[in-house]
mmCIF file of C-alpha atoms in Angstrom:
data_model
loop_
_atom_site.group_PDB
_atom_site.id
_atom_site.type_symbol
_atom_site.label_atom_id
_atom_site.label_comp_id
_atom_site.label_asym_id
_atom_site.label_seq_id
_atom_site.Cartn_x
_atom_site.Cartn_y
_atom_site.Cartn_z
ATOM 1 C CA MET A 1 92.992 69.253 104.881
ATOM 2 C CA SER A 2 96.780 69.502 105.026
ATOM 3 C CA VAL A 3 98.727 67.868 107.853
ATOM 4 C CA LEU A 4 101.096 70.526 109.174
ATOM 5 C CA THR A 5 104.400 70.231 110.973
ATOM 6 C CA LYS A 6 104.172 71.492 114.553
ATOM 7 C CA ASN A 7 104.177 75.299 114.779
ATOM 8 C CA HIS A 8 103.698 75.633 111.023
ATOM 9 C CA SER A 9 100.725 77.531 109.600
ATOM 10 C CA LEU A 10 98.940 78.163 106.291
ATOM 11 C CA PHE A 11 98.027 81.511 104.752
ATOM 12 C CA THR A 12 96.031 82.029 101.553
ATOM 13 C CA SER A 13 95.687 85.058 99.274
ATOM 14 C CA GLU A 14 93.966 85.597 95.943
ATOM 15 C CA SER A 15 94.327 87.716 92.833
ATOM 16 C CA VAL A 16 91.987 88.476 89.940
ATOM 17 C CA GLY A 17 92.805 89.128 86.294
ATOM 18 C CA GLU A 18 92.330 92.331 84.339
ATOM 19 C CA GLY A 19 89.138 90.885 82.867
ATOM 20 C CA HIS A 20 87.430 90.271 86.202
ATOM 21 C CA PRO A 21 84.301 92.491 86.180
ATOM 22 C CA ASP A 22 85.424 94.476 89.254
ATOM 23 C CA LYS A 23 88.891 94.972 87.764
ATOM 24 C CA LEU A 24 87.380 96.142 84.484
ATOM 25 C CA CYS A 25 85.604 98.834 86.502
ATOM 26 C CA ASP A 26 88.760 99.759 88.441
ATOM 27 C CA GLN A 27 90.595 100.237 85.153
ATOM 28 C CA VAL A 28 87.823 102.352 83.644
ATOM 29 C CA SER A 29 87.767 104.581 86.743
ATOM 30 C CA ASP A 30 91.540 105.015 86.741
ATOM 31 C CA ALA A 31 91.617 105.658 82.989
ATOM 32 C CA VAL A 32 89.089 108.476 83.510
ATOM 33 C CA LEU A 33 91.257 109.783 86.379
ATOM 34 C CA ASP A 34 94.336 109.760 84.130
ATOM 35 C CA TYR A 35 92.449 111.719 81.487
ATOM 36 C CA CYS A 36 91.408 114.346 84.048
ATOM 37 C CA LEU A 37 94.976 114.693 85.354
ATOM 38 C CA SER A 38 96.250 115.071 81.785
ATOM 39 C CA LEU A 39 93.894 118.062 81.427
ATOM 40 C CA ASP A 40 94.529 119.538 84.902
ATOM 41 C CA LYS A 41 97.171 118.112 87.268
ATOM 42 C CA ASP A 42 95.222 119.601 90.200
ATOM 43 C CA ALA A 43 91.910 117.949 89.261
ATOM 44 C CA HIS A 44 89.910 116.375 92.076
ATOM 45 C CA VAL A 45 88.345 113.110 90.936
ATOM 46 C CA ALA A 46 86.243 110.390 92.534
ATOM 47 C CA CYS A 47 85.069 108.237 89.643
ATOM 48 C CA GLU A 48 83.118 105.010 90.087
ATOM 49 C CA SER A 49 82.229 102.518 87.365
ATOM 50 C CA PHE A 50 79.680 99.730 87.085
ATOM 51 C CA ALA A 51 79.412 96.942 84.516
ATOM 52 C CA SER A 52 76.777 94.309 83.808
ATOM 53 C CA THR A 53 75.450 92.447 80.806
ATOM 54 C CA ASP A 54 75.783 94.736 77.766
ATOM 55 C CA PHE A 55 76.118 97.797 80.027
ATOM 56 C CA LEU A 56 78.841 100.130 81.288
ATOM 57 C CA LEU A 57 78.335 103.152 83.563
ATOM 58 C CA VAL A 58 80.623 105.816 85.026
ATOM 59 C CA GLY A 59 79.607 108.227 87.778
ATOM 60 C CA GLY A 60 81.011 110.314 90.599
ATOM 61 C CA GLU A 61 82.447 113.765 91.118
ATOM 62 C CA ILE A 62 85.074 115.808 89.294
ATOM 63 C CA GLY A 63 86.420 119.246 90.169
ATOM 64 C CA PHE A 64 88.793 121.011 87.787
ATOM 65 C CA GLN A 65 90.905 123.676 89.471
ATOM 66 C CA ASN A 66 92.553 125.271 86.427
ATOM 67 C CA ILE A 67 89.955 124.904 83.660
ATOM 68 C CA THR A 68 86.964 127.084 82.866
ATOM 69 C CA ILE A 69 83.982 124.823 82.305
ATOM 70 C CA ASP A 70 81.601 125.724 79.486
ATOM 71 C CA ASN A 71 79.202 123.799 77.270
ATOM 72 C CA ALA A 72 81.793 123.122 74.585
ATOM 73 C CA PHE A 73 84.287 121.705 77.114
ATOM 74 C CA THR A 74 81.618 119.577 78.784
ATOM 75 C CA LYS A 75 80.500 118.097 75.465
ATOM 76 C CA GLN A 76 84.047 117.255 74.432
ATOM 77 C CA PHE A 77 84.896 115.892 77.891
ATOM 78 C CA ASN A 78 81.869 113.591 78.012
ATOM 79 C CA ALA A 79 82.592 112.249 74.535
ATOM 80 C CA GLN A 80 86.162 111.466 75.536
ATOM 81 C CA VAL A 81 85.095 109.739 78.763
ATOM 82 C CA GLU A 82 82.841 107.412 76.765
ATOM 83 C CA LYS A 83 85.620 106.711 74.283
ATOM 84 C CA ILE A 84 88.059 105.929 77.119
ATOM 85 C CA ALA A 85 85.659 103.588 78.919
ATOM 86 C CA ARG A 86 84.894 101.644 75.770
ATOM 87 C CA GLN A 87 88.567 101.410 74.840
ATOM 88 C CA VAL A 88 89.509 99.981 78.246
ATOM 89 C CA ALA A 89 87.015 97.152 77.700
ATOM 90 C CA LEU A 90 88.342 96.512 74.204
ATOM 91 C CA ASP A 91 91.980 96.563 75.362
ATOM 92 C CA ILE A 92 91.185 93.878 77.925
ATOM 93 C CA GLY A 93 89.621 91.701 75.231
ATOM 94 C CA TYR A 94 85.924 92.401 75.712
ATOM 95 C CA ASN A 95 85.061 92.807 72.042
ATOM 96 C CA ALA A 96 82.050 90.508 71.686
ATOM 97 C CA ALA A 97 78.917 89.881 73.716
ATOM 98 C CA GLU A 98 79.606 86.126 73.876
ATOM 99 C CA ILE A 99 82.933 86.803 75.591
ATOM 100 C CA GLY A 100 81.282 88.846 78.350
ATOM 101 C CA LEU A 101 80.946 92.408 76.993
ATOM 102 C CA ASP A 102 81.182 94.196 73.663
ATOM 103 C CA GLY A 103 83.061 97.385 74.492
ATOM 104 C CA LYS A 104 82.303 98.917 71.123
ATOM 105 C CA ASN A 105 78.546 98.372 71.047
ATOM 106 C CA CYS A 106 77.382 97.977 74.672
ATOM 107 C CA MET A 107 75.081 100.539 76.299
ATOM 108 C CA PHE A 108 77.038 103.343 78.008
ATOM 109 C CA MET A 109 75.884 105.874 80.608
ATOM 110 C CA ASN A 110 77.745 108.861 82.105
ATOM 111 C CA ARG A 111 76.652 110.222 85.502
ATOM 112 C CA LEU A 112 79.717 112.295 86.446
ATOM 113 C CA HIS A 113 79.041 115.632 88.196
ATOM 114 C CA ALA A 114 80.910 118.528 89.816
ATOM 115 C CA GLN A 115 82.697 118.064 93.141
ATOM 116 C CA SER A 116 81.084 119.400 96.296
ATOM 117 C CA ALA A 117 82.354 122.901 97.104
ATOM 118 C CA ASP A 118 82.279 121.995 100.819
ATOM 119 C CA ILE A 119 84.820 119.222 100.324
ATOM 120 C CA ASN A 120 86.914 121.232 97.894
ATOM 121 C CA GLN A 121 87.482 124.185 100.233
ATOM 122 C CA GLY A 122 89.139 122.044 102.903
ATOM 123 C CA VAL A 123 91.302 120.217 100.417
ATOM 124 C CA VAL A 124 92.640 123.368 98.738
ATOM 125 C CA GLY A 125 93.328 125.150 102.042
ATOM 126 C CA GLN A 126 90.324 127.447 102.225
ATOM 127 C CA GLY A 127 88.591 125.778 105.155
ATOM 128 C CA LEU A 128 89.138 126.667 108.799
ATOM 129 C CA GLU A 129 91.347 129.711 109.443
ATOM 130 C CA GLU A 130 94.002 127.752 111.363
ATOM 131 C CA TYR A 131 94.730 125.686 108.218
ATOM 132 C CA GLU A 132 94.505 128.570 105.736
ATOM 133 C CA GLY A 133 96.676 127.957 102.686
ATOM 134 C CA GLN A 134 97.568 124.376 103.638
ATOM 135 C CA GLN A 135 96.264 121.361 101.748
ATOM 136 C CA GLY A 136 94.074 119.307 104.021
ATOM 137 C CA ALA A 137 93.266 115.604 103.822
ATOM 138 C CA GLY A 138 90.488 114.823 101.344
ATOM 139 C CA ASP A 139 88.742 112.629 103.914
ATOM 140 C CA GLN A 140 89.097 111.185 107.378
ATOM 141 C CA GLY A 141 90.254 107.616 107.913
ATOM 142 C CA MET A 142 93.208 105.332 108.499
ATOM 143 C CA MET A 143 95.493 103.783 105.896
ATOM 144 C CA PHE A 144 97.947 100.904 106.213
ATOM 145 C CA GLY A 145 101.140 99.950 104.424
ATOM 146 C CA TYR A 146 102.962 96.641 104.751
ATOM 147 C CA ALA A 147 106.280 95.116 103.706
ATOM 148 C CA CYS A 148 108.216 91.950 104.503
ATOM 149 C CA ASN A 149 111.408 90.265 103.345
ATOM 150 C CA GLU A 150 109.923 86.979 102.140
ATOM 151 C CA THR A 151 109.955 87.901 98.416
ATOM 152 C CA PRO A 152 112.281 90.139 96.341
ATOM 153 C CA SER A 153 109.414 92.629 95.971
ATOM 154 C CA PHE A 154 109.038 92.919 99.771
ATOM 155 C CA MET A 155 105.499 91.528 99.414
ATOM 156 C CA PRO A 156 103.850 88.596 101.214
ATOM 157 C CA ALA A 157 104.409 85.394 99.237
ATOM 158 C CA PRO A 158 100.738 84.295 98.882
ATOM 159 C CA VAL A 159 99.493 87.464 97.165
ATOM 160 C CA TYR A 160 102.731 88.004 95.232
ATOM 161 C CA TYR A 161 102.599 84.542 93.640
ATOM 162 C CA SER A 162 98.847 84.856 93.025
ATOM 163 C CA HIS A 163 99.536 88.012 91.000
ATOM 164 C CA GLN A 164 102.438 86.377 89.147
ATOM 165 C CA LEU A 165 100.238 83.513 87.975
ATOM 166 C CA LEU A 166 97.714 85.872 86.412
ATOM 167 C CA LEU A 167 100.404 88.098 84.928
ATOM 168 C CA LYS A 168 101.722 84.997 83.142
ATOM 169 C CA ALA A 169 98.217 84.108 81.939
ATOM 170 C CA HIS A 170 97.762 87.732 80.794
ATOM 171 C CA GLU A 171 100.990 87.534 78.779
ATOM 172 C CA LEU A 172 100.104 84.216 77.108
ATOM 173 C CA ARG A 173 96.563 85.348 76.285
ATOM 174 C CA HIS A 174 97.583 88.655 74.721
ATOM 175 C CA GLN A 175 100.402 86.986 72.780
ATOM 176 C CA GLY A 176 97.944 84.412 71.412
ATOM 177 C CA VAL A 177 99.968 81.509 72.792
ATOM 178 C CA LEU A 178 97.002 80.010 74.658
ATOM 179 C CA LYS A 179 94.236 80.836 72.223
ATOM 180 C CA TYR A 180 91.492 79.294 74.362
ATOM 181 C CA LEU A 181 91.883 81.831 77.195
ATOM 182 C CA ARG A 182 89.309 84.604 77.640
ATOM 183 C CA PRO A 183 89.669 87.729 79.834
ATOM 184 C CA ASP A 184 88.101 86.754 83.187
ATOM 185 C CA ALA A 185 90.358 84.953 85.695
ATOM 186 C CA LYS A 186 91.074 84.369 89.395
ATOM 187 C CA SER A 187 93.962 82.743 91.239
ATOM 188 C CA GLN A 188 94.710 81.725 94.814
ATOM 189 C CA VAL A 189 97.882 80.489 96.499
ATOM 190 C CA THR A 190 98.184 78.873 99.934
ATOM 191 C CA VAL A 191 101.663 79.078 101.457
ATOM 192 C CA GLU A 192 102.907 77.049 104.412
ATOM 193 C CA TYR A 193 104.949 79.081 106.897
ATOM 194 C CA ASP A 194 107.462 77.630 109.336
ATOM 195 C CA GLU A 195 107.817 78.508 113.022
ATOM 196 C CA ASN A 196 109.817 81.641 112.073
ATOM 197 C CA HIS A 197 107.076 82.847 109.707
ATOM 198 C CA LYS A 198 109.160 82.013 106.637
ATOM 199 C CA PRO A 199 107.573 80.384 103.555
ATOM 200 C CA CYS A 200 108.650 76.738 103.376
ATOM 201 C CA ARG A 201 106.309 75.309 100.705
ATOM 202 C CA ILE A 202 103.259 76.004 98.580
ATOM 203 C CA ASP A 203 100.398 73.850 99.770
ATOM 204 C CA THR A 204 97.614 74.665 97.291
ATOM 205 C CA VAL A 205 97.217 76.508 93.992
ATOM 206 C CA VAL A 206 93.807 77.487 92.613
ATOM 207 C CA LEU A 207 93.439 78.971 89.141
ATOM 208 C CA SER A 208 90.109 79.590 87.430
ATOM 209 C CA HIS A 209 90.309 81.023 83.917
ATOM 210 C CA GLN A 210 87.518 81.812 81.490
ATOM 211 C CA HIS A 211 87.886 79.836 78.280
ATOM 212 C CA ALA A 212 86.341 79.326 74.869
ATOM 213 C CA PRO A 213 83.907 76.384 74.578
ATOM 214 C CA ASN A 214 85.106 73.069 73.110
ATOM 215 C CA PHE A 215 88.613 74.308 72.470
ATOM 216 C CA PHE A 216 90.366 70.903 72.640
ATOM 217 C CA ASP A 217 87.667 68.279 72.220
ATOM 218 C CA LYS A 218 83.894 67.938 71.998
ATOM 219 C CA ASP A 219 83.758 66.037 75.288
ATOM 220 C CA ASP A 220 83.433 68.440 78.271
ATOM 221 C CA LYS A 221 85.160 66.082 80.711
ATOM 222 C CA LYS A 222 88.120 65.498 78.419
ATOM 223 C CA ASP A 223 88.160 69.209 77.620
ATOM 224 C CA HIS A 224 88.557 70.029 81.308
ATOM 225 C CA GLU A 225 91.369 67.517 81.801
ATOM 226 C CA LEU A 226 93.277 68.933 78.827
ATOM 227 C CA LEU A 227 92.707 72.519 79.989
ATOM 228 C CA LYS A 228 93.874 71.704 83.512
ATOM 229 C CA GLN A 229 97.103 70.153 82.294
ATOM 230 C CA SER A 230 97.685 72.989 79.835
ATOM 231 C CA ILE A 231 97.337 75.618 82.572
ATOM 232 C CA ILE A 232 99.573 73.663 84.969
ATOM 233 C CA ASP A 233 102.254 73.188 82.283
ATOM 234 C CA ASN A 234 102.126 76.693 80.746
ATOM 235 C CA ILE A 235 101.242 78.956 83.674
ATOM 236 C CA ILE A 236 101.535 77.414 87.132
ATOM 237 C CA LYS A 237 104.794 75.480 86.892
ATOM 238 C CA PRO A 238 106.789 78.094 84.917
ATOM 239 C CA VAL A 239 105.879 80.687 87.571
ATOM 240 C CA LEU A 240 106.119 78.637 90.760
ATOM 241 C CA GLU A 241 108.752 75.953 90.122
ATOM 242 C CA PRO A 242 111.637 78.496 90.286
ATOM 243 C CA THR A 243 110.561 79.386 93.846
ATOM 244 C CA GLY A 244 111.505 75.895 95.043
ATOM 245 C CA LEU A 245 108.285 75.846 97.088
ATOM 246 C CA LEU A 246 106.338 73.278 95.046
ATOM 247 C CA ASP A 247 106.566 69.645 96.153
ATOM 248 C CA GLU A 248 104.887 66.296 95.474
ATOM 249 C CA ASN A 249 102.109 67.177 97.944
ATOM 250 C CA THR A 250 101.147 70.522 96.404
ATOM 251 C CA LYS A 251 97.487 70.441 95.373
ATOM 252 C CA TYR A 252 96.199 71.994 92.127
ATOM 253 C CA PHE A 253 92.610 73.103 91.499
ATOM 254 C CA VAL A 254 92.130 74.389 87.942
ATOM 255 C CA ASN A 255 88.611 75.513 87.009
ATOM 256 C CA PRO A 256 87.249 73.322 89.806
ATOM 257 C CA THR A 257 83.626 73.764 88.674
ATOM 258 C CA GLY A 258 84.636 72.052 85.423
ATOM 259 C CA ARG A 259 83.551 74.824 83.038
ATOM 260 C CA PHE A 260 84.117 78.593 82.883
ATOM 261 C CA VAL A 261 82.795 79.876 79.544
ATOM 262 C CA THR A 262 80.363 82.573 80.737
ATOM 263 C CA GLY A 263 82.428 85.305 82.381
ATOM 264 C CA GLY A 264 83.110 89.020 82.629
ATOM 265 C CA PRO A 265 80.164 91.377 83.186
ATOM 266 C CA ASP A 266 77.862 88.826 81.563
ATOM 267 C CA GLY A 267 78.709 86.286 84.270
ATOM 268 C CA ASP A 268 78.717 88.705 87.201
ATOM 269 C CA SER A 269 78.372 92.467 87.647
ATOM 270 C CA GLY A 270 81.432 94.604 88.277
ATOM 271 C CA LEU A 271 81.972 97.637 90.504
ATOM 272 C CA THR A 272 84.914 99.901 91.297
ATOM 273 C CA GLY A 273 86.582 99.273 94.642
ATOM 274 C CA ARG A 274 85.423 95.732 95.414
ATOM 275 C CA LYS A 275 88.873 94.117 95.314
ATOM 276 C CA ILE A 276 90.705 96.142 97.968
ATOM 277 C CA ILE A 277 92.486 93.123 99.488
ATOM 278 C CA VAL A 278 93.667 91.964 96.057
ATOM 279 C CA ASP A 279 94.907 95.529 95.489
ATOM 280 C CA THR A 280 97.009 95.511 98.658
ATOM 281 C CA TYR A 281 98.538 92.628 100.650
ATOM 282 C CA GLY A 282 96.162 89.716 100.251
ATOM 283 C CA GLY A 283 94.997 90.026 103.840
ATOM 284 C CA MET A 284 98.474 89.684 105.347
ATOM 285 C CA GLY A 285 98.498 93.345 106.404
ATOM 286 C CA ARG A 286 95.541 95.283 107.796
ATOM 287 C CA HIS A 287 93.380 97.502 105.597
ATOM 288 C CA GLY A 288 91.734 100.819 106.430
ATOM 289 C CA GLY A 289 88.761 100.068 104.181
ATOM 290 C CA GLY A 290 89.184 102.719 101.489
ATOM 291 C CA ALA A 291 89.425 101.742 97.818
ATOM 292 C CA PHE A 292 91.993 103.329 95.488
ATOM 293 C CA SER A 293 90.796 103.339 91.886
ATOM 294 C CA GLY A 294 89.168 106.444 90.459
ATOM 295 C CA LYS A 295 90.497 108.700 93.247
ATOM 296 C CA ASP A 296 92.995 111.508 92.692
ATOM 297 C CA PRO A 297 95.911 111.853 95.161
ATOM 298 C CA SER A 298 94.169 114.506 97.282
ATOM 299 C CA LYS A 299 92.178 111.545 98.617
ATOM 300 C CA VAL A 300 94.326 110.073 101.381
ATOM 301 C CA ASP A 301 92.508 106.748 100.937
ATOM 302 C CA ARG A 302 94.885 106.350 98.032
ATOM 303 C CA SER A 303 97.886 108.621 98.511
ATOM 304 C CA ALA A 304 98.429 107.861 102.209
ATOM 305 C CA ALA A 305 98.149 104.111 101.529
ATOM 306 C CA TYR A 306 100.898 104.542 98.938
ATOM 307 C CA MET A 307 102.950 106.522 101.449
ATOM 308 C CA ALA A 308 102.461 103.892 104.141
ATOM 309 C CA ARG A 309 103.726 101.208 101.750
ATOM 310 C CA TYR A 310 106.716 103.432 100.841
ATOM 311 C CA ILE A 311 107.598 103.846 104.518
ATOM 312 C CA ALA A 312 107.137 100.156 105.364
ATOM 313 C CA LYS A 313 109.204 99.024 102.369
ATOM 314 C CA ASN A 314 112.069 101.338 103.280
ATOM 315 C CA ILE A 315 112.027 100.093 106.886
ATOM 316 C CA VAL A 316 112.394 96.480 105.736
ATOM 317 C CA ALA A 317 114.882 97.341 102.974
ATOM 318 C CA ALA A 318 116.994 99.106 105.617
ATOM 319 C CA LYS A 319 116.907 95.822 107.600
ATOM 320 C CA LEU A 320 115.410 97.552 110.603
ATOM 321 C CA ALA A 321 112.779 94.780 110.728
ATOM 322 C CA ASP A 322 111.796 91.643 108.813
ATOM 323 C CA ARG A 323 108.170 92.769 108.673
ATOM 324 C CA ALA A 324 106.676 96.230 109.043
ATOM 325 C CA GLU A 325 103.167 97.622 109.027
ATOM 326 C CA VAL A 326 102.647 101.394 109.035
ATOM 327 C CA GLU A 327 99.384 103.137 109.912
ATOM 328 C CA LEU A 328 98.628 106.746 108.977
ATOM 329 C CA ALA A 329 95.383 108.421 110.093
ATOM 330 C CA TYR A 330 93.799 111.732 109.080
ATOM 331 C CA ALA A 331 90.957 114.170 109.755
ATOM 332 C CA ILE A 332 89.277 115.742 106.722
ATOM 333 C CA GLY A 333 90.631 119.191 105.914
ATOM 334 C CA VAL A 334 93.545 118.871 108.400
ATOM 335 C CA PRO A 335 97.095 118.808 106.956
ATOM 336 C CA GLU A 336 98.994 116.811 109.598
ATOM 337 C CA PRO A 337 98.143 113.150 110.230
ATOM 338 C CA VAL A 338 96.458 112.590 113.571
ATOM 339 C CA SER A 339 98.689 109.559 114.148
ATOM 340 C CA ILE A 340 101.640 107.646 112.701
ATOM 341 C CA SER A 341 102.378 104.183 114.064
ATOM 342 C CA VAL A 342 104.726 101.344 113.146
ATOM 343 C CA GLU A 343 104.198 97.656 113.985
ATOM 344 C CA THR A 344 107.106 95.242 113.467
ATOM 345 C CA PHE A 345 105.656 92.014 114.924
ATOM 346 C CA GLY A 346 108.668 91.356 117.127
ATOM 347 C CA THR A 347 111.052 91.289 114.143
ATOM 348 C CA GLU A 348 112.644 94.699 114.798
ATOM 349 C CA LYS A 349 116.445 95.006 115.012
ATOM 350 C CA VAL A 350 116.280 98.265 116.992
ATOM 351 C CA GLU A 351 113.608 99.564 119.351
ATOM 352 C CA ARG A 352 110.287 100.050 117.608
ATOM 353 C CA SER A 353 109.826 103.473 119.211
ATOM 354 C CA LYS A 354 113.106 104.582 117.632
ATOM 355 C CA ILE A 355 111.978 103.385 114.210
ATOM 356 C CA GLU A 356 108.742 105.322 114.668
ATOM 357 C CA ALA A 357 110.653 108.474 115.638
ATOM 358 C CA ALA A 358 112.928 108.103 112.607
ATOM 359 C CA VAL A 359 109.902 107.733 110.314
ATOM 360 C CA GLU A 360 108.412 111.006 111.568
ATOM 361 C CA LYS A 361 111.673 112.828 110.832
ATOM 362 C CA VAL A 362 112.368 111.314 107.406
ATOM 363 C CA PHE A 363 108.898 111.256 105.815
ATOM 364 C CA ASP A 364 106.535 114.202 105.241
ATOM 365 C CA CYS A 365 103.112 112.637 105.695
ATOM 366 C CA THR A 366 100.989 115.715 105.054
ATOM 367 C CA PRO A 367 98.828 115.323 101.906
ATOM 368 C CA ALA A 368 100.920 117.942 100.101
ATOM 369 C CA GLY A 369 104.132 116.292 101.284
ATOM 370 C CA ILE A 370 103.005 112.859 100.096
ATOM 371 C CA ILE A 371 102.004 114.178 96.673
ATOM 372 C CA LYS A 372 105.347 115.964 96.280
ATOM 373 C CA THR A 373 107.475 113.074 97.564
ATOM 374 C CA LEU A 374 105.810 110.470 95.350
ATOM 375 C CA ASN A 375 105.071 112.784 92.398
ATOM 376 C CA LEU A 376 101.442 111.720 92.334
ATOM 377 C CA LYS A 377 99.915 114.359 90.047
ATOM 378 C CA GLN A 378 100.750 112.368 86.921
ATOM 379 C CA PRO A 379 98.451 110.146 84.844
ATOM 380 C CA ILE A 380 99.934 106.833 86.023
ATOM 381 C CA TYR A 381 96.918 105.212 87.601
ATOM 382 C CA ARG A 382 95.312 102.955 84.996
ATOM 383 C CA LYS A 383 98.329 100.640 85.093
ATOM 384 C CA THR A 384 98.025 100.330 88.886
ATOM 385 C CA ALA A 385 94.505 98.930 88.643
ATOM 386 C CA SER A 386 95.390 95.300 87.784
ATOM 387 C CA TYR A 387 97.691 92.797 89.515
ATOM 388 C CA GLY A 388 98.191 94.839 92.681
ATOM 389 C CA HIS A 389 99.156 98.402 93.477
ATOM 390 C CA PHE A 390 102.213 97.177 95.377
ATOM 391 C CA GLY A 391 105.152 94.909 94.650
ATOM 392 C CA ARG A 392 105.587 95.993 91.015
ATOM 393 C CA GLU A 393 108.534 98.138 89.984
ATOM 394 C CA GLY A 394 108.039 101.458 88.223
ATOM 395 C CA PHE A 395 105.809 103.127 90.787
ATOM 396 C CA PRO A 396 107.414 105.792 93.032
ATOM 397 C CA TRP A 397 106.067 104.261 96.257
ATOM 398 C CA GLU A 398 108.110 101.138 95.475
ATOM 399 C CA ASN A 399 111.430 103.051 95.648
ATOM 400 C CA THR A 400 113.821 102.300 98.506
ATOM 401 C CA ASP A 401 115.606 105.641 98.369
ATOM 402 C CA LYS A 402 115.060 106.488 102.055
ATOM 403 C CA VAL A 403 117.068 103.561 103.446
ATOM 404 C CA GLU A 404 120.161 105.614 104.246
ATOM 405 C CA ALA A 405 118.121 108.494 105.683
ATOM 406 C CA LEU A 406 116.399 106.096 108.090
ATOM 407 C CA LYS A 407 119.700 104.529 109.089
ATOM 408 C CA ALA A 408 121.201 107.970 109.683
ATOM 409 C CA GLN A 409 118.412 108.806 112.142
ATOM 410 C CA LEU A 410 119.220 105.642 114.123
#
């Protein structure tokens, strides 16, 4: 155990690589979603995927709004879904059974079906008379968004650095620089915070990466020592040394079981939506419980979580608070959120109630308003499914274009 300075604390977050079995399934589900949106931007999709030894399955519901479904379309659609699912596995590096899955030759099953008409009518504005013509929320529930000023991405340091480690490993594996790496991987970073909740050092780094057998030497013990030093030298230090948070007391655990050859779906089954904390804030912010991958933006589980992040990030970027957590809550079929709340953890620079009032004026949090503001009816989702949905540039919910509008309200 670490000996902490008085009033200091530790916080740990993890990430998983694109080849983790659950992440494989997230990517398959989002790739199917992207395909549906490329056919019909108004498609309603809830696609789940499952992977195990030599097996890949997709299932769930799909409702096309602007396409006439006939036998010819269904046949072509199903063939393309299978092609997409297999290609995702191959792109990740699952091209042989001994690696964890053979995307080209594994068994594949498709159990997608049409969306419930009961759900669809509320979403498209054909439900209760008082909401006629207005897009309602695709489900009930609460969604959270979080931002802080402890990293340039406005993300908590533990999860941000956990993602960065695996992004570096991803780069070196796909470039063939570290030829012994295989697709499955996990990381974990423990950050020490000072009395002002600012990161002051990295206490512990854990990185477990699937590898080829006997890649350095025929002796397993020596193999592990060489692998550990290689990962520290090529991945951990290049990513974390520039932060200035490593010190002589930082602890490193690399493949702490000593061997990680069996991985991917052959080592453990995978399922869409099982890495919701990895997808968001590493546990630093609260979570409403809904997964993202495989869901089109009519599902507020996804779109409202993106909106909550967008709001929180703009609050912190506007320097209205050092940390902000935004909650949005909805009733199925109802356009307006049932509540909008902002928590700033005592770091606010103006009254929290005033920030909350400004948020309600600046941001349209109806499902239709969210989709329009963030331009969510585009096939952009497969690339969200690995290394976090937040804290990476290029996604519209990461823009800070509402800073001046918020300031103007205050």
